[in-house]
mmCIF file of C-alpha atoms in Angstrom:
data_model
loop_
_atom_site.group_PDB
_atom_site.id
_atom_site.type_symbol
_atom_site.label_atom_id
_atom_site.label_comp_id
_atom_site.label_asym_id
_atom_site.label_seq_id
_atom_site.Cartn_x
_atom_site.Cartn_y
_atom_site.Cartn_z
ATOM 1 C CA UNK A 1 119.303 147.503 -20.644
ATOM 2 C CA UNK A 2 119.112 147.028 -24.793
ATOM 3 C CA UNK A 3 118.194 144.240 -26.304
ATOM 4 C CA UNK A 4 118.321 142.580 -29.569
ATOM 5 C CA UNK A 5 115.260 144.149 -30.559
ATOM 6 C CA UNK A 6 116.769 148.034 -30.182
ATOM 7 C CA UNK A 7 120.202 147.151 -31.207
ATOM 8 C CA UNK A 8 120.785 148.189 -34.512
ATOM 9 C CA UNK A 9 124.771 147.769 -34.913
ATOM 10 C CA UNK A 10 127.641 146.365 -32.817
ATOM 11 C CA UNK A 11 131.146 147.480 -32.319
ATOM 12 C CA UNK A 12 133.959 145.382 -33.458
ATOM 13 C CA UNK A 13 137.123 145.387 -31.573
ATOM 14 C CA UNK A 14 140.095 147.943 -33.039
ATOM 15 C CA UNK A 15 143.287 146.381 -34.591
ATOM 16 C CA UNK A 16 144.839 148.677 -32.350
ATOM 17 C CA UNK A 17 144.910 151.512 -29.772
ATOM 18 C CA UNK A 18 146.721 153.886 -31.516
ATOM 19 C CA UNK A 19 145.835 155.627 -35.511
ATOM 20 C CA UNK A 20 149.458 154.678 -36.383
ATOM 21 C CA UNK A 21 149.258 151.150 -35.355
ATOM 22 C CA UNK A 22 145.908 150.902 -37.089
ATOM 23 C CA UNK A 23 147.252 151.593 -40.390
ATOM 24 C CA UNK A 24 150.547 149.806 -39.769
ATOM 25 C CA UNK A 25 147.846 146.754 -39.287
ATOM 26 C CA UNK A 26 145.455 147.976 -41.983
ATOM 27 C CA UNK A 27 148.874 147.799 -44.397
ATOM 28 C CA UNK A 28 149.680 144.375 -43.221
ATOM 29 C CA UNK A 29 146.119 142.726 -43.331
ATOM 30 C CA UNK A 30 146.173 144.414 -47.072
ATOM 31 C CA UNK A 31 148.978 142.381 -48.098
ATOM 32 C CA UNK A 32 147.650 139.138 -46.783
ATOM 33 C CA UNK A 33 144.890 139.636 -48.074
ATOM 34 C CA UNK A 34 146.082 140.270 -51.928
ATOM 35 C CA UNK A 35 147.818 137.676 -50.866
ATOM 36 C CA UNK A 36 145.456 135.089 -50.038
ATOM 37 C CA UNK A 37 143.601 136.372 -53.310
ATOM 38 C CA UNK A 38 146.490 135.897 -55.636
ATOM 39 C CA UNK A 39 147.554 132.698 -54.686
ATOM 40 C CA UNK A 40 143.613 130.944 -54.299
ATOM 41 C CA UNK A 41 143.142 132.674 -57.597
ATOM 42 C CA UNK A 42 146.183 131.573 -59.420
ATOM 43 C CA UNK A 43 145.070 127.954 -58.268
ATOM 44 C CA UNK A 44 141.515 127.982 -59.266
ATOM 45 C CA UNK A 45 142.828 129.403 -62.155
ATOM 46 C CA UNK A 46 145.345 126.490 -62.904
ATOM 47 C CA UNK A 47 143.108 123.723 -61.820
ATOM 48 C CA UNK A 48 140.012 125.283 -64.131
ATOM 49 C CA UNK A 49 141.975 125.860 -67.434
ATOM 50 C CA UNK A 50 144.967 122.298 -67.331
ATOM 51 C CA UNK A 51 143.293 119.475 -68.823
ATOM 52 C CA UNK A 52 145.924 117.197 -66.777
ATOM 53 C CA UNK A 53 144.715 118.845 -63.526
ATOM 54 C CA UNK A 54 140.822 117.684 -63.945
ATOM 55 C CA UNK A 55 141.132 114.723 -61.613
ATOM 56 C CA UNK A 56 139.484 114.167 -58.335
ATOM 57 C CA UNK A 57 142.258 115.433 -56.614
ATOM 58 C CA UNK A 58 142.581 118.888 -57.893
ATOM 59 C CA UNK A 59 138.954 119.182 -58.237
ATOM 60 C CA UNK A 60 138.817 119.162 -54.615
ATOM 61 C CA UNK A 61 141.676 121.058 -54.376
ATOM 62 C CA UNK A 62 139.721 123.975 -57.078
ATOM 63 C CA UNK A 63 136.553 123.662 -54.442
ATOM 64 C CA UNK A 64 139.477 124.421 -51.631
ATOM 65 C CA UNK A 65 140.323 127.361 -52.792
ATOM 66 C CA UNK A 66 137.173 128.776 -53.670
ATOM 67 C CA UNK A 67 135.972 128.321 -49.691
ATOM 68 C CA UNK A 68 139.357 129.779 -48.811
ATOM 69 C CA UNK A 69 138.901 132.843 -50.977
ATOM 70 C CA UNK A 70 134.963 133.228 -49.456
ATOM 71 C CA UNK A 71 136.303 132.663 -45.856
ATOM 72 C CA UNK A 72 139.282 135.111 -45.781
ATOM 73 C CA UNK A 73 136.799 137.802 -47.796
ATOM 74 C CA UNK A 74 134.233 137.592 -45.196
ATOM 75 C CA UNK A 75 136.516 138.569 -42.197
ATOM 76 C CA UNK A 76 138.810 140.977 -43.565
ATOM 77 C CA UNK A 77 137.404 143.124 -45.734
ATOM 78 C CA UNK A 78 135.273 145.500 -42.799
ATOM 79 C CA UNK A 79 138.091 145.168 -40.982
ATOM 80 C CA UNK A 80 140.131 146.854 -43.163
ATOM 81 C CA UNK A 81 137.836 149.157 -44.035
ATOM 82 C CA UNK A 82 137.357 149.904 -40.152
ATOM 83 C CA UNK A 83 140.723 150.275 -39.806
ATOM 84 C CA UNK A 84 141.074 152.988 -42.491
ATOM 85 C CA UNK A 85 138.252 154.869 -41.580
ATOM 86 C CA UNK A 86 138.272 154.492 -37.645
ATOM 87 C CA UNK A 87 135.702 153.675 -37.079
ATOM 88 C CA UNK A 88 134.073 150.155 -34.995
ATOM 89 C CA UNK A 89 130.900 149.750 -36.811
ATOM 90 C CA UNK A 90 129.122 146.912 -38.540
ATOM 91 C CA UNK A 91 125.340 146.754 -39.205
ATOM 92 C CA UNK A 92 123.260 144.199 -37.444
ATOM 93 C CA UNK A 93 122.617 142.631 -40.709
ATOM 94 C CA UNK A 94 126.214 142.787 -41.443
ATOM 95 C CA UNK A 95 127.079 141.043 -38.408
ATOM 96 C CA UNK A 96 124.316 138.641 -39.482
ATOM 97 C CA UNK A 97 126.018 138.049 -42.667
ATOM 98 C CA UNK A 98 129.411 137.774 -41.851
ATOM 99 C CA UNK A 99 128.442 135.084 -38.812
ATOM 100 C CA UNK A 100 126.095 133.288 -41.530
ATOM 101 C CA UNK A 101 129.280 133.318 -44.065
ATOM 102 C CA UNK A 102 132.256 132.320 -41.847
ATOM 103 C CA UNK A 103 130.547 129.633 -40.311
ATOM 104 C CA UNK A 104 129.231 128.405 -43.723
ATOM 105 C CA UNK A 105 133.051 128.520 -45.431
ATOM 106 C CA UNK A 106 134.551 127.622 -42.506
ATOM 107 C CA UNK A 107 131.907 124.325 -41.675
ATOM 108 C CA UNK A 108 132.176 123.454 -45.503
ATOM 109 C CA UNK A 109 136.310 123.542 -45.694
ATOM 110 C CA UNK A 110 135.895 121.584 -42.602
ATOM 111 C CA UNK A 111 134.035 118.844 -44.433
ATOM 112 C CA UNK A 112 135.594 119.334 -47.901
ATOM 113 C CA UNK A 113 139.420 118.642 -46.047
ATOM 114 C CA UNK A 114 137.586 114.844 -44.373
ATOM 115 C CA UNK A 115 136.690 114.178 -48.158
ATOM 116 C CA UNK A 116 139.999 114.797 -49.389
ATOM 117 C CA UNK A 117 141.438 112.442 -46.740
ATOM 118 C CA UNK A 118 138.742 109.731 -48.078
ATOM 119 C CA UNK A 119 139.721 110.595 -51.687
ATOM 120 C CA UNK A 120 144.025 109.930 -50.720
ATOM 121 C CA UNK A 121 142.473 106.802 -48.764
ATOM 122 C CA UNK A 122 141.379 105.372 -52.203
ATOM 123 C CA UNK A 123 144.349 106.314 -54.226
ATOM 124 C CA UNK A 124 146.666 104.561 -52.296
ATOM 125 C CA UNK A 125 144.888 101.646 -50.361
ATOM 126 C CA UNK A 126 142.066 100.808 -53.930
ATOM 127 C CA UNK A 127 144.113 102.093 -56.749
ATOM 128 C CA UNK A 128 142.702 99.521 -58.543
ATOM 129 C CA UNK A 129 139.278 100.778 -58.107
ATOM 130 C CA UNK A 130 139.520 104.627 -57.633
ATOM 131 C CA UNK A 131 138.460 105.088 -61.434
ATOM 132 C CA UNK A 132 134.944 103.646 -60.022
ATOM 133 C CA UNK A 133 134.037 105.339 -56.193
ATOM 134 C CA UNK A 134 136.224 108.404 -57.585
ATOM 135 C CA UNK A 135 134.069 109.214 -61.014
ATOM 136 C CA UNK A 136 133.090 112.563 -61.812
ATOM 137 C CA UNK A 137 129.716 111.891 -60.382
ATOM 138 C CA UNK A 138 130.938 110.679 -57.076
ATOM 139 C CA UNK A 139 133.269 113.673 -56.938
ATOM 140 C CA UNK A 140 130.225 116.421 -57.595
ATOM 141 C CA UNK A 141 128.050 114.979 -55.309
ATOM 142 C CA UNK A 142 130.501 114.564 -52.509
ATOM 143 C CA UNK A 143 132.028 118.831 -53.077
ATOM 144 C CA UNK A 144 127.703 119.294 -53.175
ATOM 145 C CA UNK A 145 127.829 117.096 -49.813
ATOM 146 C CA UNK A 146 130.677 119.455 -48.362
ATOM 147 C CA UNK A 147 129.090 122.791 -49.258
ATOM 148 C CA UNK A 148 125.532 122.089 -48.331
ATOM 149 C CA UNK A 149 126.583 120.724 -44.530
ATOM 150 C CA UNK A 150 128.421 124.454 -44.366
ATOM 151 C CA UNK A 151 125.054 126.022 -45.849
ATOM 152 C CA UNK A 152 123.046 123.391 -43.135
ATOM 153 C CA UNK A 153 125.579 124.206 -40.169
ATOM 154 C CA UNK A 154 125.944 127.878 -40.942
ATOM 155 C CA UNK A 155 121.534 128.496 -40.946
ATOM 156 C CA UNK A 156 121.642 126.934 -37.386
ATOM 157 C CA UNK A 157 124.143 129.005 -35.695
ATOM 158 C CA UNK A 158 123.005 132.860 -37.353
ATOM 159 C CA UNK A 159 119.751 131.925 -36.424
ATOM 160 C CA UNK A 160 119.779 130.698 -33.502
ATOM 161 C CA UNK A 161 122.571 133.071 -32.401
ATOM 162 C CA UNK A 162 120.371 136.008 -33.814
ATOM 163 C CA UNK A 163 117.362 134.949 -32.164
ATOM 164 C CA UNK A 164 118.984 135.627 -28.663
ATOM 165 C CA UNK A 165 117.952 138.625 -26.323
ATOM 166 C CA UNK A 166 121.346 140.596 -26.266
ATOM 167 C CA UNK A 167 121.396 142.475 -22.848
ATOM 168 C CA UNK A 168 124.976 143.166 -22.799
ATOM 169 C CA UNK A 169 125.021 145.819 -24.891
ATOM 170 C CA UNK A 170 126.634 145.810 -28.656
ATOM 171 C CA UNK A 171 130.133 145.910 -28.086
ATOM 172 C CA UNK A 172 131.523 142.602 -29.435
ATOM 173 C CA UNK A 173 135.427 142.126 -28.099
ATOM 174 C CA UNK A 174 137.219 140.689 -32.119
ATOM 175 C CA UNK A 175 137.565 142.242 -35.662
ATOM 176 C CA UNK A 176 135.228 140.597 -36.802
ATOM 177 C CA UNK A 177 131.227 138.847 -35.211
ATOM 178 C CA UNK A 178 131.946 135.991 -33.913
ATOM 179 C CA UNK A 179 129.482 134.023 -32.524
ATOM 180 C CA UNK A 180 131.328 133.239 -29.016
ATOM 181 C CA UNK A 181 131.749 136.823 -28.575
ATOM 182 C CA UNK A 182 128.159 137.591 -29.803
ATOM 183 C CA UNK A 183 127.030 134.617 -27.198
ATOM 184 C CA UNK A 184 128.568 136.633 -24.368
ATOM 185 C CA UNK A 185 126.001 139.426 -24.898
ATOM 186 C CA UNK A 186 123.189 137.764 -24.171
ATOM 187 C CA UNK A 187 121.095 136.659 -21.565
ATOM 188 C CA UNK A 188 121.837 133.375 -19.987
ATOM 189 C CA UNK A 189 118.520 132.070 -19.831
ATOM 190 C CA UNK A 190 118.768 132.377 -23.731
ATOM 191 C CA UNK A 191 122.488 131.197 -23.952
ATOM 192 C CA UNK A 192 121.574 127.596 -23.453
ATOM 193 C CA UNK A 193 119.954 127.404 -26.939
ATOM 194 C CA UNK A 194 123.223 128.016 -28.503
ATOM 195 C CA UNK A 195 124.727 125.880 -26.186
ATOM 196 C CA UNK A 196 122.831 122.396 -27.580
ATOM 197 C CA UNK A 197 123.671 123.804 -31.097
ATOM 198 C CA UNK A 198 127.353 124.480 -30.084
ATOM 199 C CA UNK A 199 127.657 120.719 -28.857
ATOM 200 C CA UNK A 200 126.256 119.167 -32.428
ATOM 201 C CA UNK A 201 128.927 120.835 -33.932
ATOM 202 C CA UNK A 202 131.433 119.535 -31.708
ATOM 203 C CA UNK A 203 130.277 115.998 -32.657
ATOM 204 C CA UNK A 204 130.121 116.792 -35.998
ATOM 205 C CA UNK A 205 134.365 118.405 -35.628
ATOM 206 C CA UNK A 206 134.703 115.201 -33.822
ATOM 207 C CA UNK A 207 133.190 112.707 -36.116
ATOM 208 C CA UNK A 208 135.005 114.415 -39.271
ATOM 209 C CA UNK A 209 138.249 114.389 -37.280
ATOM 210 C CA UNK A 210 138.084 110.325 -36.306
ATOM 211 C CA UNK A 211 137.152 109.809 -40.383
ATOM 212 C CA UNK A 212 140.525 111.648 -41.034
ATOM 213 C CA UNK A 213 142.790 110.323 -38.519
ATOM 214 C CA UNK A 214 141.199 106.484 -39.375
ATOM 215 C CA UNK A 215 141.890 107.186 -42.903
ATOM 216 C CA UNK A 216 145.468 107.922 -42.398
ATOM 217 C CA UNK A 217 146.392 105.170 -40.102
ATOM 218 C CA UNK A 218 145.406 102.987 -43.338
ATOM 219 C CA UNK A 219 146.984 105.145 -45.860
ATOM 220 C CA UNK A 220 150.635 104.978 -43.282
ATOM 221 C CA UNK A 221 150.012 101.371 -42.968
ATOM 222 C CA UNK A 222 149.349 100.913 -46.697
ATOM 223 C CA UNK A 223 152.578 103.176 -47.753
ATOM 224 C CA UNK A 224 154.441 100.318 -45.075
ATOM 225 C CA UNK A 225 153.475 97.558 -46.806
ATOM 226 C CA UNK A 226 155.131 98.797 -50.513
ATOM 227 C CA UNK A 227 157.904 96.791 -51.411
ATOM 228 C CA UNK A 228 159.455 100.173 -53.590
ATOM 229 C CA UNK A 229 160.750 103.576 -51.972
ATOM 230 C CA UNK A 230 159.619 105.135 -54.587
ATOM 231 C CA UNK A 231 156.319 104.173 -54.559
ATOM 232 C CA UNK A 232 156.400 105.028 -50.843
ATOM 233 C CA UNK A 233 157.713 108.701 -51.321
ATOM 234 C CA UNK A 234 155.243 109.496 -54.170
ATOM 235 C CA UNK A 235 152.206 108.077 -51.548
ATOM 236 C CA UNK A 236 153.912 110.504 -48.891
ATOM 237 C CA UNK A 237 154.034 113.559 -51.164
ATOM 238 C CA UNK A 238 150.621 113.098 -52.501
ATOM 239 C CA UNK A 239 149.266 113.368 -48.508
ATOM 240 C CA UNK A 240 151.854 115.493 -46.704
ATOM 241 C CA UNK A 241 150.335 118.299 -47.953
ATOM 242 C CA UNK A 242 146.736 117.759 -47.369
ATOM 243 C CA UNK A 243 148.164 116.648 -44.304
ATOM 244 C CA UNK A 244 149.853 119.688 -43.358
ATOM 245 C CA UNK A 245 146.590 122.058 -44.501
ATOM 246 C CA UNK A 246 144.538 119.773 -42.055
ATOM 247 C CA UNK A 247 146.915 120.118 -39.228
ATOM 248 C CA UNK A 248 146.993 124.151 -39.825
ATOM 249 C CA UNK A 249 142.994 124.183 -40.024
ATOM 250 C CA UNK A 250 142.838 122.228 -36.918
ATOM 251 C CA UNK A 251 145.517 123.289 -34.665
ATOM 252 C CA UNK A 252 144.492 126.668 -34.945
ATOM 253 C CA UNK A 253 140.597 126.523 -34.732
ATOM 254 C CA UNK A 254 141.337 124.066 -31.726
ATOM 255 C CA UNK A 255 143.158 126.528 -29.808
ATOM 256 C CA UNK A 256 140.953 129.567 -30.767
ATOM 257 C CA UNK A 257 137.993 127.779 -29.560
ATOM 258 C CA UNK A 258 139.312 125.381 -26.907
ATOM 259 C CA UNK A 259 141.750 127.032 -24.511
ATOM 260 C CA UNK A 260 141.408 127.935 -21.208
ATOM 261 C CA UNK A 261 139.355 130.943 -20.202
ATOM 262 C CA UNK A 262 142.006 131.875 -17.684
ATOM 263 C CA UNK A 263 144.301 132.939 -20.002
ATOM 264 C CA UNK A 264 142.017 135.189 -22.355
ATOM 265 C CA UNK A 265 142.511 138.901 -22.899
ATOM 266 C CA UNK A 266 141.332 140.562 -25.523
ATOM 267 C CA UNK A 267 144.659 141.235 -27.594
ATOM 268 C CA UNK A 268 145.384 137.465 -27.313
ATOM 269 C CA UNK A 269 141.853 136.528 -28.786
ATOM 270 C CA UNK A 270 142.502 138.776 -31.494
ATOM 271 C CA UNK A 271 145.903 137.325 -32.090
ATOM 272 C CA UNK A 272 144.419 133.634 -32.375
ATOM 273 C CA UNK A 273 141.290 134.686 -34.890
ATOM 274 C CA UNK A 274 143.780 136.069 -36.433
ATOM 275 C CA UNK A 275 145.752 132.908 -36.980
ATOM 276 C CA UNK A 276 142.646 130.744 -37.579
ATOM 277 C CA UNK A 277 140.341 133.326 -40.056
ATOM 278 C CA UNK A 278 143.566 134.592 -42.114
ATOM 279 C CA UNK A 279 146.954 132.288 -41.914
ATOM 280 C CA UNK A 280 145.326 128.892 -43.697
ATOM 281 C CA UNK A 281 143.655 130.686 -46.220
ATOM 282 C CA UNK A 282 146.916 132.337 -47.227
ATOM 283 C CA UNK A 283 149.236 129.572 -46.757
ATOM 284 C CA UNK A 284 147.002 126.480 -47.937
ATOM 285 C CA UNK A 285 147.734 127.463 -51.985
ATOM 286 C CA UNK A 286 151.675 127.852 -51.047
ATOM 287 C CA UNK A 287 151.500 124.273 -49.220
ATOM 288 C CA UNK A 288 149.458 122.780 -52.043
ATOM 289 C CA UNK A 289 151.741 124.119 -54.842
ATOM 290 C CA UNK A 290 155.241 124.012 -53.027
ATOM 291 C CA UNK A 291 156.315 120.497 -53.916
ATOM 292 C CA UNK A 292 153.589 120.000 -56.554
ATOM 293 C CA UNK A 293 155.268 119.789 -60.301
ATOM 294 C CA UNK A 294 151.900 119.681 -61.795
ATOM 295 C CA UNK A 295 150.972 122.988 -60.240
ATOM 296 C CA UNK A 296 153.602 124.449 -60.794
ATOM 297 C CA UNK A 297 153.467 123.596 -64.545
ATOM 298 C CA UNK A 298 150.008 124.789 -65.006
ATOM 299 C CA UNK A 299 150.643 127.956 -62.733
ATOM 300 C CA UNK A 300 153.514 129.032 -65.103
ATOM 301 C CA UNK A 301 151.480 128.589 -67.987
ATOM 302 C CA UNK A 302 148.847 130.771 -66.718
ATOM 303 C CA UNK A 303 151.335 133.282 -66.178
ATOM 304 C CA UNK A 304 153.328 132.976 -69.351
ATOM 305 C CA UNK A 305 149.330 133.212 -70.854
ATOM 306 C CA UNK A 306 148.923 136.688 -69.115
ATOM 307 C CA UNK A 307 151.770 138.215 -69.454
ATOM 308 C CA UNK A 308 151.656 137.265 -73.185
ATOM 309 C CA UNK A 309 148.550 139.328 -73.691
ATOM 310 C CA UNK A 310 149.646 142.176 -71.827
ATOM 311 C CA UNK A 311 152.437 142.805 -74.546
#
């Protein structure tokens, strides 16, 4: 029976069955990809080089992009390349780095999305003092705050998971190493470990979920109490889409990791890692920029920029 110890690369799970549907999928993932690339690109982009887009608000939204860039370039990447190549493979330390890497973008988007619920908290219910717990230094060290609980929550899990005897063999049923499928090849003596670990993250999705759902019964009952509609709308539209990002990030990780066993095959577990590694990443600059004049300024002026140079 291997173990850990003699196992020197696992086997991802196919996009498909068939060499045609492969590259029918590897096309598709391609385009999300560029996708997801373009339009987290074109926002960092924006945010970095408008003067009128360095507030707190778009700095978080700059820091937002960046993990969603990291977190969709972790997954998809050997995936694609699998797919072109057929081939299953991935390294042990590639599986290593990819578990290390998801769960560290993933844990810090996680945290970064609470602190932009905190930061609409202050904008609408202490306008009058947002210029003081929103200053640049507050800002830095709460994004520093976000990525290092991703860096803290993301050691934990690879090495802990990667610690386990593995006596299942290597053959690890998604496209890409994740750590419930990983967990499944090991012993069960070991499994327990991960187990403990797996619960302290719960608390911590938990804890970050009451913050955001507290903060927004304030902010609605806040928005309430204005006297002008207008005021009210611009309140809504600054939160519906941080709002609607959360809701995507949560809905989907919720179901990938919380529903039954009884229903899970291993085409539907693709299908939902699918929707919670590659969908938010994608969509979350098209939400953010949809009904946002200021991004939509500073987007077309980065545009009108490069396509002025390339004449």
């Amino acid at each position: 029976m291997p173990n850990s110890s003699s196992i020197s690369e696992f086997l991802l799970l196919p996009l498909a069955d068939t060499r045609q549907l492969q590259l029918l999928h590897f096309w598709l993932l391609l385009g999300i990809y560029l996708a997801a690339l373009l339009g987290n690109g074109l926002i960092s982009t924006a945010v970095a080089c408008d003067q009128r887009l360095h507030t707190p608000m778009y700095f978080f939204l700059l820091n937002l992009a960046l993990l969603d860039l990291g977190c969709i370039s972790t997954t998809l990447p050997k995936s694609l390349t699998n797919a072109l190549w057929d081939t299953r493979a991935i390294s042990y330390a590639g599986c290593a780095e990819q578990v290390f890497f998801f769960f560290f973008f993933m844990s810090a988007e996680y945290s970064l999305l609470t602190i932009m619920s905190y930061d609409r908290y202050v904008a609408i219910c202490k306008p009058l003092h947002y210029g003081t717990l929103m200053d640049s230094r507050a800002c830095a060290t709460m994004a520093a705050a976000a990525w290092g609980a991703g860096v803290l929550n993301s050691l934990l899990h690879t090495a802990n998971t990667f610690s386990l005897t593995l006596c299942h063999g290597n053959v690890v049923n998604q496209f890409f190493c994740e750590v419930p499928q990983i967990l499944k090849l090991s012993c069960s003596a070991s499994y327990l470990r991960e187990v403990v670990f797996l619960i302290f993250s719960a608390i911590f999705t938990f804890g970050c979920f009451v913050f955001i759902v507290v903060s927004y019964v304030q902010i609605f009952l806040a928005v309430l109490r204005m006297p002008s509609a207008q005021g009210r709308h611009k309140a809504f539209s600054m939160c519906l889409p941080h709002l609607a990002v959360v809701s995507l990030f949560l809905s989907s990780a919720f179901f990938a990791y919380l529903k039954p066993p009884s229903i899970s095959s291993p085409l539907l577990d693709l299908s939902v890692a699918l929707l919670y590694s590659v969908v938010p990443p994608t969509l979350n600059p098209i939400i953010y920029s949809m009904r946002n004049r200021e991004i939509k300024h500073a987007l077309s002026k980065v545009l009108q920029y490069s396509l002025f140079q390339h004449q």
